[in-house]
CSV table of C-alpha atoms in Angstrom, one decimal:
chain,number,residue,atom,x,y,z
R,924,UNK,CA,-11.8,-77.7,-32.6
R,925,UNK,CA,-9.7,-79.4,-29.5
R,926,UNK,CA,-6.0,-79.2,-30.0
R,927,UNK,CA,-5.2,-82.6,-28.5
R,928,UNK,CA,-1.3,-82.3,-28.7
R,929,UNK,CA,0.1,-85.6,-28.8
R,930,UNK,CA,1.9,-87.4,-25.7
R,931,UNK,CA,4.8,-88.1,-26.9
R,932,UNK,CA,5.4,-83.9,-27.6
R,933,UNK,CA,4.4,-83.2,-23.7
R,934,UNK,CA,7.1,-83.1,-20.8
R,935,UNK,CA,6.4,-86.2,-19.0
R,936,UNK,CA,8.5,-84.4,-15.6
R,937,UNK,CA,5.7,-81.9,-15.4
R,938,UNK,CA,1.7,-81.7,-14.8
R,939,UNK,CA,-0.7,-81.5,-17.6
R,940,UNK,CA,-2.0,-77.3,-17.6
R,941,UNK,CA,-5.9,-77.7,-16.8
R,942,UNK,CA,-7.9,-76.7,-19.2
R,943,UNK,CA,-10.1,-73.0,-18.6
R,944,UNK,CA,-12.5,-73.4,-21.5
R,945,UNK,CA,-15.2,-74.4,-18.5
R,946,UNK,CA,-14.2,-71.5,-16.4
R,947,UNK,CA,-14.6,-69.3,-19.7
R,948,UNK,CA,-17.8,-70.5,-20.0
R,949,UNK,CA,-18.9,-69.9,-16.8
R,950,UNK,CA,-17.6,-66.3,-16.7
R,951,UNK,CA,-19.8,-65.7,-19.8
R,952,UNK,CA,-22.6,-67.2,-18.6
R,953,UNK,CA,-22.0,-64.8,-15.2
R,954,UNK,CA,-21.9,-61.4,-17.3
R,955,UNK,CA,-25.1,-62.7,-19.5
R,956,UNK,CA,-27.3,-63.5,-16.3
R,957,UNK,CA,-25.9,-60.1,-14.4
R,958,UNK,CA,-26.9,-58.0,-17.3
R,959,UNK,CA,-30.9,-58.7,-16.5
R,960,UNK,CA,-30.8,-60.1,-13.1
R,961,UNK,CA,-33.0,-58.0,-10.2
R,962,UNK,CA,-30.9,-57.2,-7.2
R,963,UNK,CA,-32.3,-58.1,-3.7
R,964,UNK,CA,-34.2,-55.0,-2.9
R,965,UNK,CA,-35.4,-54.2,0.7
R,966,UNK,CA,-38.8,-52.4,1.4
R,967,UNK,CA,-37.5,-51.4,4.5
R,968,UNK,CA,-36.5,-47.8,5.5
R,969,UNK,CA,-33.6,-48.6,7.4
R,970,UNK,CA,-31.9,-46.2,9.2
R,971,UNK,CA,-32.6,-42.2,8.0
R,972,UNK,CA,-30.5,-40.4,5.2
R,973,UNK,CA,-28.3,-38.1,7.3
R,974,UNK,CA,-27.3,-40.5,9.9
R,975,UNK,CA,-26.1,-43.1,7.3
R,976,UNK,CA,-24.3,-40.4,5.4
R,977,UNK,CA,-22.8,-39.0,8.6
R,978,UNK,CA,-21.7,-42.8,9.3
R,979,UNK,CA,-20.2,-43.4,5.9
R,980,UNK,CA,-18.2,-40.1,6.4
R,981,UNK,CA,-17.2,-41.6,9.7
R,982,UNK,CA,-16.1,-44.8,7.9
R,983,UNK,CA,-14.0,-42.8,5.4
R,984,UNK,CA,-12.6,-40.4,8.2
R,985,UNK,CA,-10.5,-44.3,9.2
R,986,UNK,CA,-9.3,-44.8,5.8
R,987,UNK,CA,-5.4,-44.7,6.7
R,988,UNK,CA,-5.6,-46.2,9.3
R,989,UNK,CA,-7.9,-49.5,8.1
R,990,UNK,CA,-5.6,-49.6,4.8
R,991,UNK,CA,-2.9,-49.3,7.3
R,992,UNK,CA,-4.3,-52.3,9.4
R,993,UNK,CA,-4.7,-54.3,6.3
R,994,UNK,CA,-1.3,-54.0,4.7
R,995,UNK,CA,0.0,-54.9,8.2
R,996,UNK,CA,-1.9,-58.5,8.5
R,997,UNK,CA,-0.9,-58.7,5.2
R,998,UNK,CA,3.0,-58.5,5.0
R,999,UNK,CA,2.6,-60.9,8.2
R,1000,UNK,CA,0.6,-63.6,7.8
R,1001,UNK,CA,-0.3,-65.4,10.7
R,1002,UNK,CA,-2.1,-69.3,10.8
R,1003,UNK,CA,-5.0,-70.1,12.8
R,1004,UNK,CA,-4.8,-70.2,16.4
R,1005,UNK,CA,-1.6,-68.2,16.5
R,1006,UNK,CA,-2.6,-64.6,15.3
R,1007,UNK,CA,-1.0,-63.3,18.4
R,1008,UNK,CA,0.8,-60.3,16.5
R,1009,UNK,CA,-2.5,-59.4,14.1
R,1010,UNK,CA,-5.1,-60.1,17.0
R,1011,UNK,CA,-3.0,-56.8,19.1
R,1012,UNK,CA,-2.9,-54.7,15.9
R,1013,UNK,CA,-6.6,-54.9,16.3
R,1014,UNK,CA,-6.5,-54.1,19.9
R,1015,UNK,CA,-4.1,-51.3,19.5
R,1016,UNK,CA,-6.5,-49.9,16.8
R,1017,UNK,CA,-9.3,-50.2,18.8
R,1018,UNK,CA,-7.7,-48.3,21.9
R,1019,UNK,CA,-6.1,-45.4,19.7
R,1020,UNK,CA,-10.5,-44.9,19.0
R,1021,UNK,CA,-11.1,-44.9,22.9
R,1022,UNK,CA,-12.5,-48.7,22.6
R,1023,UNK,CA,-11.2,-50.9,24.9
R,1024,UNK,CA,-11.2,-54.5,23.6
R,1025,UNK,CA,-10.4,-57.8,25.5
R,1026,UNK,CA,-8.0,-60.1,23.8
R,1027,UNK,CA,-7.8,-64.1,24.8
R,1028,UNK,CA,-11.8,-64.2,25.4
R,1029,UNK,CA,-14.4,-67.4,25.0
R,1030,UNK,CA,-11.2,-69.9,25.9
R,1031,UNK,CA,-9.2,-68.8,22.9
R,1032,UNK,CA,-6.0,-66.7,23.0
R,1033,UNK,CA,-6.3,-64.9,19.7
R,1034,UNK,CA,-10.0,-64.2,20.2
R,1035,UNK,CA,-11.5,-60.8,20.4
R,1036,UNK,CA,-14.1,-59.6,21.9
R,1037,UNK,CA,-15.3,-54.9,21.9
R,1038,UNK,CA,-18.8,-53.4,22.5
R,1039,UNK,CA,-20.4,-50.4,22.9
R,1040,UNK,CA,-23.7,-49.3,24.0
R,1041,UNK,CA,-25.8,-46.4,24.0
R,1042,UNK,CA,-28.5,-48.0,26.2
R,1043,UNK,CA,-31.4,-50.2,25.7
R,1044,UNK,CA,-31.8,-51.4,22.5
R,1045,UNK,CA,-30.6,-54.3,19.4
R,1046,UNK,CA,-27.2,-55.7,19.5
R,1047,UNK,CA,-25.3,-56.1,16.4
R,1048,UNK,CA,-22.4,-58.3,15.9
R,1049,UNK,CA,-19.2,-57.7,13.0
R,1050,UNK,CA,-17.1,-59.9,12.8
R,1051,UNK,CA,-13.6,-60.3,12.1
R,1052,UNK,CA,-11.2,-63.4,10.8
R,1053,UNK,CA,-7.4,-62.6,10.6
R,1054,UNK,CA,-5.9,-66.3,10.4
R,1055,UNK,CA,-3.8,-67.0,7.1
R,1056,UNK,CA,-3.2,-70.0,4.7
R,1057,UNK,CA,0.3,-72.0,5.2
R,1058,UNK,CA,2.4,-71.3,2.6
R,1059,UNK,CA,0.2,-68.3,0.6
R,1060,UNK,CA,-0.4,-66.4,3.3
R,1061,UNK,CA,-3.6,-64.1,3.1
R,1062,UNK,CA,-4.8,-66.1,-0.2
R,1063,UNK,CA,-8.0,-65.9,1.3
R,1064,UNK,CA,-8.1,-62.3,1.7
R,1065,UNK,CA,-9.2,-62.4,5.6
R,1066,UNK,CA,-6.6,-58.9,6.1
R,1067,UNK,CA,-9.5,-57.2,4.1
R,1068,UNK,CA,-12.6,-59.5,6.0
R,1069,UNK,CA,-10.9,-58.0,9.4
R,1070,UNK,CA,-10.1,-54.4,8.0
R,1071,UNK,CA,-13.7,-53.7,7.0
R,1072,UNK,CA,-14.7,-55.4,10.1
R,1073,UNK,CA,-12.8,-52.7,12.3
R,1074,UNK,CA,-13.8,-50.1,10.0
R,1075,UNK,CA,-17.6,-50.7,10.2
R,1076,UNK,CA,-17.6,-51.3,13.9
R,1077,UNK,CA,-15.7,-47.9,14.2
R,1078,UNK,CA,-18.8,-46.5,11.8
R,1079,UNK,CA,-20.9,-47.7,14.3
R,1080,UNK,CA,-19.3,-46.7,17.3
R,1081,UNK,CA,-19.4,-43.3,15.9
R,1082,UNK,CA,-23.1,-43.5,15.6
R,1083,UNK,CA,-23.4,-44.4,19.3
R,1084,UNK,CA,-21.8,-41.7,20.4
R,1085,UNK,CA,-23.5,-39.3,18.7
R,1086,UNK,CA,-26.5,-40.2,20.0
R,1087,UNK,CA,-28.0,-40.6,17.1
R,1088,UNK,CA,-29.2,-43.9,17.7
R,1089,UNK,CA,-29.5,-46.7,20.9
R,1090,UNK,CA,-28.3,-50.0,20.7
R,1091,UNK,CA,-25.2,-52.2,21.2
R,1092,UNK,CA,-22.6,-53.1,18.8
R,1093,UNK,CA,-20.1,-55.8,19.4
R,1094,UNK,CA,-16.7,-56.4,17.5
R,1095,UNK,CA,-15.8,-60.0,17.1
R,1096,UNK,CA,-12.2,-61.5,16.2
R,1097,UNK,CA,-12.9,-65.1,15.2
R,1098,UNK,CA,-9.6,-67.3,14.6
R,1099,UNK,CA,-8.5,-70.0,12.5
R,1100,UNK,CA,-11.6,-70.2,9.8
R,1101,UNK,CA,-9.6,-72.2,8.1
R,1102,UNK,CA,-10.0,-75.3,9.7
R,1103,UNK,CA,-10.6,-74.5,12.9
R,1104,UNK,CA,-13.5,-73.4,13.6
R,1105,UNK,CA,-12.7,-71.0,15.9
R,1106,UNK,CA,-16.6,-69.5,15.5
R,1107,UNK,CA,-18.3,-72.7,16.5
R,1108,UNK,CA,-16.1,-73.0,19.5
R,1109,UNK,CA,-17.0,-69.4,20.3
R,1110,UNK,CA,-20.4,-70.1,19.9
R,1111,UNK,CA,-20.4,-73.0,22.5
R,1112,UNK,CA,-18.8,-70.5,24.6
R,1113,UNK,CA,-21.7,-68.5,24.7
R,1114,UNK,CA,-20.3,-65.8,22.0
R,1115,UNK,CA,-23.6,-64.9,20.4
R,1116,UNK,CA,-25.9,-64.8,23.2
R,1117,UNK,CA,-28.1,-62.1,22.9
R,1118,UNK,CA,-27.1,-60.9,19.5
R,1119,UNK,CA,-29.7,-59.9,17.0
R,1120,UNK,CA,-28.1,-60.1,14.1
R,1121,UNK,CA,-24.3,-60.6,12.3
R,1122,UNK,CA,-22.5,-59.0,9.5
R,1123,UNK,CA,-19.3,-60.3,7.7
R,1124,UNK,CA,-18.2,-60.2,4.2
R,1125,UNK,CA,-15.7,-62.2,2.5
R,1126,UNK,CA,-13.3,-61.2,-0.6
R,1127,UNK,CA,-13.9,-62.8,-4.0
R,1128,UNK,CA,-13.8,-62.5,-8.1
R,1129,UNK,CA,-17.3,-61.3,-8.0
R,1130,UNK,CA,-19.8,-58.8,-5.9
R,1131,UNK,CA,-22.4,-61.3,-4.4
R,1132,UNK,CA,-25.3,-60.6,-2.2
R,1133,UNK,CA,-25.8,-64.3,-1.5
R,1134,UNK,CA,-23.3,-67.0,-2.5
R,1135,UNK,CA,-24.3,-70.3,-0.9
R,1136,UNK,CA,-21.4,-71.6,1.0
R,1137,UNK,CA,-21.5,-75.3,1.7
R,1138,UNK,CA,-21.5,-77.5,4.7
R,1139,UNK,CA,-18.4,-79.2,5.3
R,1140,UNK,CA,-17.3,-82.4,7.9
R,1141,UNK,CA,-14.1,-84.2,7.9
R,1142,UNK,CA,-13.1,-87.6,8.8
R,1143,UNK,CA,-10.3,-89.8,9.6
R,1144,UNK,CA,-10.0,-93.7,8.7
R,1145,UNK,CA,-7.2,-95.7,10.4
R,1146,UNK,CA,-7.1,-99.0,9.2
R,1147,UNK,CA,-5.0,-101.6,11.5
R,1148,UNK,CA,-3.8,-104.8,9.6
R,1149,UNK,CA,-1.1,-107.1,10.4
R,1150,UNK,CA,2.3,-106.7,9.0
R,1151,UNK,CA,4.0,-109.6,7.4
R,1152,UNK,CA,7.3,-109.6,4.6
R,1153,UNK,CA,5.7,-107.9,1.8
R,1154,UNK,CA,7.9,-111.0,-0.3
R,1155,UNK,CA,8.5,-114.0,1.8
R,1156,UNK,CA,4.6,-114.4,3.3
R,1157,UNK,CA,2.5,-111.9,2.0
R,1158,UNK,CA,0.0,-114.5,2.5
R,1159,UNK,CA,0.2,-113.6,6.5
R,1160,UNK,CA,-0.5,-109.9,6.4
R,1161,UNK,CA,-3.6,-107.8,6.2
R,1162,UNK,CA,-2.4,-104.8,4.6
R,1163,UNK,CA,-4.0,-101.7,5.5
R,1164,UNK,CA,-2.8,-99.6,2.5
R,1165,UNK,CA,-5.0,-101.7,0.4
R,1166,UNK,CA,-7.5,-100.8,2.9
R,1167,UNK,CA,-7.0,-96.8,2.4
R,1168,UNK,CA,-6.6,-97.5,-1.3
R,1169,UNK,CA,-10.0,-99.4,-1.6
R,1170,UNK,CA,-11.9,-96.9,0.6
R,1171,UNK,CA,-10.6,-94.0,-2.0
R,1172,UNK,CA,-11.5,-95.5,-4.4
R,1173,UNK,CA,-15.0,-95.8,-3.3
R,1174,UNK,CA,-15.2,-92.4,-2.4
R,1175,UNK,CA,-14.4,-91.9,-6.4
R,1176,UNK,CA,-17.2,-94.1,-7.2
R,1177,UNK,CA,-19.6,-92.6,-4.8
R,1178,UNK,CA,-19.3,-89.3,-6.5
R,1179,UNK,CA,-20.8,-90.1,-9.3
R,1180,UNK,CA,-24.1,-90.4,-7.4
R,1181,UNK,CA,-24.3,-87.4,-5.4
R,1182,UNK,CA,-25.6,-84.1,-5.6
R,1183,UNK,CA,-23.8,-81.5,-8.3
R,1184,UNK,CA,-23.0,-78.9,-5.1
R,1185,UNK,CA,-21.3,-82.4,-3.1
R,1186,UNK,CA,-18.1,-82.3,-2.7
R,1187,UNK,CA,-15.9,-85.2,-1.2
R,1188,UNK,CA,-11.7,-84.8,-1.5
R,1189,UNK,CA,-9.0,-86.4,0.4
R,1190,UNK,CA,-5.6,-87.2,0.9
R,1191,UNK,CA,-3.8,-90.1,2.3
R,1192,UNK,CA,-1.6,-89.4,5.8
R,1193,UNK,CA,0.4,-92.4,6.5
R,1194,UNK,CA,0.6,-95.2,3.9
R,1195,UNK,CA,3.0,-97.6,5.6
R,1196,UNK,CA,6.5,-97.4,5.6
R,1197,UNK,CA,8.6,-99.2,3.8
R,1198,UNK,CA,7.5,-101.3,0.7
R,1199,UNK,CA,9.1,-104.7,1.8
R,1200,UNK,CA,6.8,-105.0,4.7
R,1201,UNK,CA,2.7,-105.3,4.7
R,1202,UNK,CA,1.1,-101.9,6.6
R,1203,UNK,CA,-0.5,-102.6,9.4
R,1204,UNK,CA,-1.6,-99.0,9.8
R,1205,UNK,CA,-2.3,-96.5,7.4
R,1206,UNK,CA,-4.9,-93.6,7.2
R,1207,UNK,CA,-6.7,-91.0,5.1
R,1208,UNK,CA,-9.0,-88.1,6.0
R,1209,UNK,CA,-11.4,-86.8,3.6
R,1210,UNK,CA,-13.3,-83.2,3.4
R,1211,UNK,CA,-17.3,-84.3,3.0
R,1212,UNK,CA,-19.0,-81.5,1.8
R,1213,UNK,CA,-23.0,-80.5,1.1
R,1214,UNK,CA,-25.2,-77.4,0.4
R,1215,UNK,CA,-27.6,-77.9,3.2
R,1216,UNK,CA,-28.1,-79.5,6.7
R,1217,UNK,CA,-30.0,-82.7,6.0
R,1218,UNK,CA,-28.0,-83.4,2.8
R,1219,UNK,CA,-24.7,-83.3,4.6
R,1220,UNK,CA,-26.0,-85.4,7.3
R,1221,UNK,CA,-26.9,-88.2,4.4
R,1222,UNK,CA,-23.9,-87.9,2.6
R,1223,UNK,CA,-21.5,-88.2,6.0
R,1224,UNK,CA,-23.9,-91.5,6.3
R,1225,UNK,CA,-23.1,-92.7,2.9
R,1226,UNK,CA,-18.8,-92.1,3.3
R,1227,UNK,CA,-18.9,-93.8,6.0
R,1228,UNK,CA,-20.7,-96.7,4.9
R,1229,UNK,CA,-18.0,-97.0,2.1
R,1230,UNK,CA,-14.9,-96.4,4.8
R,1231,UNK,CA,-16.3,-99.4,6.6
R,1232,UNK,CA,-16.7,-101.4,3.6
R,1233,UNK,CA,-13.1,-101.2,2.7
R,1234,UNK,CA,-11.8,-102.9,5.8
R,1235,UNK,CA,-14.2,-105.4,5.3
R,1236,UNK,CA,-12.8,-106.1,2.2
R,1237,UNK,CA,-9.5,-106.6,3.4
R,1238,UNK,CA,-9.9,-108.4,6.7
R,1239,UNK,CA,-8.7,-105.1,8.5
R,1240,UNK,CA,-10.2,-103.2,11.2
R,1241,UNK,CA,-10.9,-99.4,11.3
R,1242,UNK,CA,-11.4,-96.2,13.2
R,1243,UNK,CA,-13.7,-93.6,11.8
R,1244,UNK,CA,-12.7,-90.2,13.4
R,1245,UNK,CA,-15.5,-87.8,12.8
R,1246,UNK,CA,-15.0,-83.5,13.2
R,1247,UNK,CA,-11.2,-83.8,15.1
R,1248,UNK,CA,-11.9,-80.1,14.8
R,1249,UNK,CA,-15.5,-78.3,14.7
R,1250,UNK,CA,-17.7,-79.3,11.1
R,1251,UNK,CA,-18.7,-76.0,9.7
R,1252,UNK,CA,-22.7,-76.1,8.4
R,1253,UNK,CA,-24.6,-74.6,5.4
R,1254,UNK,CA,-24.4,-70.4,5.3
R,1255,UNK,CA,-28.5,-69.5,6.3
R,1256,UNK,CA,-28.3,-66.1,4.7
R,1257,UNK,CA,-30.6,-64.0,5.5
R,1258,UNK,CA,-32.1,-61.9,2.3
R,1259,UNK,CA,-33.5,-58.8,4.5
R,1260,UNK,CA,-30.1,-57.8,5.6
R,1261,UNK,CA,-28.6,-58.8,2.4
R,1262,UNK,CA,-31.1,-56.6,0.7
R,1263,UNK,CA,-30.3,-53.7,2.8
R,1264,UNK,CA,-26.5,-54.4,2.3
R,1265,UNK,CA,-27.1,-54.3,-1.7
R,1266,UNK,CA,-28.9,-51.0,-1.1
R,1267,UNK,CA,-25.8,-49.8,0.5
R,1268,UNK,CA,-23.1,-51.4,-2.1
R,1269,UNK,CA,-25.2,-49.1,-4.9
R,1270,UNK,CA,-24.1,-46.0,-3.1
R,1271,UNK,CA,-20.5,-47.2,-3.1
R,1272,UNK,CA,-20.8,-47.8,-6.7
R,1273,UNK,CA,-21.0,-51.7,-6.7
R,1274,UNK,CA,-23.7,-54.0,-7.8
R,1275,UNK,CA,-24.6,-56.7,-5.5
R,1276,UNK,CA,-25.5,-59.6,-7.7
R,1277,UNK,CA,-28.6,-61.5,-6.0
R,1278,UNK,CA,-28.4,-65.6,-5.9
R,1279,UNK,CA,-28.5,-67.6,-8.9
R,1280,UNK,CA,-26.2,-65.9,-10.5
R,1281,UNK,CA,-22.9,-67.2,-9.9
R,1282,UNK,CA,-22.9,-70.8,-10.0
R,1283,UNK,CA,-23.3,-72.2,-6.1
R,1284,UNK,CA,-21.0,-74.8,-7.1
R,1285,UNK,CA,-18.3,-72.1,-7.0
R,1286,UNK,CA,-18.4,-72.4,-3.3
R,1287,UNK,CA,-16.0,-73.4,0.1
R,1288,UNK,CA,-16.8,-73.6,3.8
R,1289,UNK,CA,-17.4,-71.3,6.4
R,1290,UNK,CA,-17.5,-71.4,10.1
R,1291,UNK,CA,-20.0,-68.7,9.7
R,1292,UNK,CA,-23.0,-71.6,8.7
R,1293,UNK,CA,-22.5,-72.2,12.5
R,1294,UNK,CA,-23.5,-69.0,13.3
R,1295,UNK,CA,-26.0,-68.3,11.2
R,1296,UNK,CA,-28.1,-71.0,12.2
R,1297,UNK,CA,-27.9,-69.4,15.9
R,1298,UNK,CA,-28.7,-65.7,15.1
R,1299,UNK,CA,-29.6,-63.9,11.8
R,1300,UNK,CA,-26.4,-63.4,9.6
R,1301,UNK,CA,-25.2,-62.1,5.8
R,1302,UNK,CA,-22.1,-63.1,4.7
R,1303,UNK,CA,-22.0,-61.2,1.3
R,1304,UNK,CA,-19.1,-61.6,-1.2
R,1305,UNK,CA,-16.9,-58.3,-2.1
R,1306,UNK,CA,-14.9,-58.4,-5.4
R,1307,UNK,CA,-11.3,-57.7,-4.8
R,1308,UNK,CA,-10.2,-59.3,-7.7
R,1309,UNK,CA,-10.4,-59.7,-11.3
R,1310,UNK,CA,-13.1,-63.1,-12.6
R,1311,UNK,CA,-10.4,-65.1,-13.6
R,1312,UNK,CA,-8.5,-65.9,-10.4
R,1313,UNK,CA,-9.3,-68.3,-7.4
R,1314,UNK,CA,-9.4,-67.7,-3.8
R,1315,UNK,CA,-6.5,-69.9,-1.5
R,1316,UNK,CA,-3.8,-68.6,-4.4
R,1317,UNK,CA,-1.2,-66.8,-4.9
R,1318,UNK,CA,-2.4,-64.7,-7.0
R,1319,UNK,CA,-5.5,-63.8,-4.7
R,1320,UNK,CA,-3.2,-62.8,-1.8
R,1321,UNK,CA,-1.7,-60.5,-3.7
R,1322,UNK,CA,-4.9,-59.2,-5.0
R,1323,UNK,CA,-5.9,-58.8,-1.6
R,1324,UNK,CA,-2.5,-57.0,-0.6
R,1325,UNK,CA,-3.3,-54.8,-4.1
R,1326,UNK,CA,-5.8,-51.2,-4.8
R,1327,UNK,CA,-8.5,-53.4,-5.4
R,1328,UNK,CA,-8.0,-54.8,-1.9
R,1329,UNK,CA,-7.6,-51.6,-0.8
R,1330,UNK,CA,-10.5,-50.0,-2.5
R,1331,UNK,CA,-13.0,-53.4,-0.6
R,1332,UNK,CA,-11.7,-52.2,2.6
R,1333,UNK,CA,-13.4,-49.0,2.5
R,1334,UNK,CA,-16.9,-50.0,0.5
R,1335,UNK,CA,-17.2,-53.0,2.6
R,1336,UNK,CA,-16.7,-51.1,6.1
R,1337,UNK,CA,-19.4,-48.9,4.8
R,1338,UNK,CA,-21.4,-51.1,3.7
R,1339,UNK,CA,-21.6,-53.4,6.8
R,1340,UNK,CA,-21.1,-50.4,9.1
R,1341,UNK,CA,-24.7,-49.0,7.1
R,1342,UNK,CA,-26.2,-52.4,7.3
R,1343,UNK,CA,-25.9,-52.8,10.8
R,1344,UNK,CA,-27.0,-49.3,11.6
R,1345,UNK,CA,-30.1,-50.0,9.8
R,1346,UNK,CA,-31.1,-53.1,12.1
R,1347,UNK,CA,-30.4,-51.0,15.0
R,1348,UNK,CA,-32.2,-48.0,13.7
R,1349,UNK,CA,-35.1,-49.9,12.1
R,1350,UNK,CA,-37.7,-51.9,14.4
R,1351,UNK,CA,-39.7,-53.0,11.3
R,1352,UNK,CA,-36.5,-54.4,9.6
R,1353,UNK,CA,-35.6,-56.3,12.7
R,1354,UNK,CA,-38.8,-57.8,12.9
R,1355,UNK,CA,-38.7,-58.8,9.6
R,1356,UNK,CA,-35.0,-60.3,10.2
R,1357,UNK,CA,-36.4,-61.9,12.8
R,1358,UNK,CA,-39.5,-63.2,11.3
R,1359,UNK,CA,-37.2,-64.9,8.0
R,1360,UNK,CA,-35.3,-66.8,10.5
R,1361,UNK,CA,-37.6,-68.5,12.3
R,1362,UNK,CA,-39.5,-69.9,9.4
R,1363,UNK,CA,-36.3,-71.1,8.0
R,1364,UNK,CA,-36.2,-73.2,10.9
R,1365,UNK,CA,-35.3,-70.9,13.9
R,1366,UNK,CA,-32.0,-71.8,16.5
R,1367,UNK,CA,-30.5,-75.1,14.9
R,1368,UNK,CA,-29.0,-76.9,18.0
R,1369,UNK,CA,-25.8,-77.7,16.3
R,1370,UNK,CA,-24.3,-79.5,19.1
R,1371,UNK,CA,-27.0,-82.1,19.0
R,1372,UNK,CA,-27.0,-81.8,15.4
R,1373,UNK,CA,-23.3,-83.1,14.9
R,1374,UNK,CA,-23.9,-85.9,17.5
């Protein structure tokens, strides 16, 4: 029975408290389809017993020091494009392990870029994000993404030295995921030439294989009216609030006709300036949102149909302003490597659920889609946290600060460090990488794409 309490016995100062019957729900529905589901399972050797065991060992050896490196970024949070202080603890880290990295590489200051070799052979790619979340700082748990990064590349390096096994591994710090795309303009940069594959994980509620991660472009409308006395002669202005006001309020109606995993959500940034005169400028930008390429690419045509339409409706002119900063595309995961990481996850103790089981529609963005459109890429999800809390919170940041967060540092360095040694190890698995990318379309030009 719903308890609808009556208005009149609410606090009309403060918000409503949503309602988390759904997300109940859903968390049931999770556990119910987890209990039969079939992880991904590889039928691939990957690399042999004793040199992933001797890795693993390696990856445990760093334990203080990756905890130690994750509590730091941690306490001091950093926003994109100015993780000057977390992008040298990585550094520093790097060169106390005899690995010499270059900080303030492919034209961004807080970039990093480390590799080793052992001679001719596959390259892999980890990568790192450090940026943080205004105001919540590592709500998005990116201390642990660039811990286990370190850790795994570490791993690896290890392995190289040993002799154990010939290839190349390369450690990249990618800043400002949120929002800036720091990977995409890396990318352009030439970041990912000659890569072979790419491991990352991200912190969530649940262990994930595969979690699809949508597609996401933003835009800006300005609309310019004519100002006039909001009182006197209203009747000489075109006001360009109403403008912003109608064109949300298409966007509201448009939802209803989209796709389940579309997402559109916006906020107005100027609305005029005093109430006594018409605005003759005011803007909003919008988040657009889609699971996949082609759908994104309709829906961006649709928003902007509607953006158009509202100046048109009130005699004002606008500018669209697509992608200020990079649009991130649809994750390609790839299931070979995602099969091998769930192989690896089972000796840390976790169970990598496979897709379908937590609802895509719990989903962000990544500037990882970029990259995984370019070269073969897994972006699993690690559970740092209990179901019932959200990542950009509070509550995750300090879940990601917490033993949980502490305990994903050191199952997801293994697990990417084991992942990645299998690709190097494994020419059958490679090909097989190799193979699943190109019939899922191969190297998406996503310059031309974006045009």
């Amino acid at each position: 029975m719903v308890d609808a309490t009556p208005a009149q016995d609410q606090d009309a100062t403060r918000p409503t408290t949503p309602d988390g019957t759904y997300l109940a729900a859903v968390r049931t529905a999770i556990d119910r389809a987890a209990a039969t589901a079939e992880p991904l399972r590889s039928t691939h050797a990957g690399a042999a017993e004793d040199l992933l065991a001797a890795t693993e060992a390696a990856v445990e050896g760093l334990g203080e020091d990756l905890l130690a490196l994750s509590h730091a970024l941690h306490a001091h949070p950093e926003e994109g494009f100015a993780e000057h202080d977390s992008v040298r603890a990585v550094a520093d880290l790097l060169a106390r392990h005899d690995v010499e990295a270059t900080v303030g590489v492919h034209g961004l200051d807080t970039a990093l870029r480390a590799s080793v070799s052992s001679g001719e052979g596959p390259t892999v790619a980890v990568l790192a994000e450090y940026d943080a979340l205004p105001g919540i700082g590592h709500g998005c748990g990116h201390n642990v993404i660039c811990a286990t990064a370190v850790g795994a590349f570490l791993g690896l390096v290890h392995a190289l030295r040993s002799g154990a096994v010939v290839g190349t591994v390369v450690l990249l710090g990618t800043p400002a995921e949120e929002g800036g795309g720091g990977k995409e303009l890396m990318a352009r940069d030439g970041a990912f030439d000659g890569i072979d594959a790419v491991v990352m994980l991200h912190p969530f509620s649940y262990d994930v294989a595969i979690q699809p991660f949508l597609g996401r472009r933003q835009v800006r409308a300005t609309y310019h009216g004519v100002a006039a006395h909001a009182s006197a002669q209203p009747f000489m202005g075109r006001n360009a609030l109403d403008a912003v006001v109608a064109g949300y309020t298409g966007i509201a109606m448009l939802r209803q006709h989209t796709t389940p995993s579309d997402r559109i959500h916006g906020i107005v940034v100027d609305g005029g300036q005093r109430p006594n005169v018409v605005p003759a400028t005011a803007s909003a930008e919008y988040y657009v949102r889609s699971a996949e390429p082609a759908t994104l690419a309709d829906l961006c045509s649709r928003v902007d149909l509607v953006l158009r339409a509202a100046a048109a409706m009130t005699g004002t002119g606008v500018e669209l302003e697509w992608d200020r900063q990079p649009a991130y595309l649809p994750i390609r995961a790839n299931r070979e490597l995602a099969a091998r990481w769930t192989t690896h996850q089972d000796r840390r103790g976790r169970t990598a659920l496979p897709p379908g089981v937590v609802p895509e529609t719990l989903s962000g963005s990544t500037d990882l889609g970029n990259v995984s459109v370019r070269v073969p890429a897994i972006h699993p999800m690690l559970a740092v946290s209990s179901p019932d809390l959200s990542l950009h919170t509070a509550e995750f940041a300090a879940a990601a600060g917490s033993a949980t967060g502490d305990r994903g540092v050191l199952d997801g360095a293994v697990g990417l460090a084991l992942t990645a040694l299998d690709v190097l190890a494994d020419p059958e698995l490679l090909a097989a990488v190799r193979t699943e990318f190109e019939d899922a379309g191969g190297v998406l030009d996503v310059e031309e794409f974006l045009r």
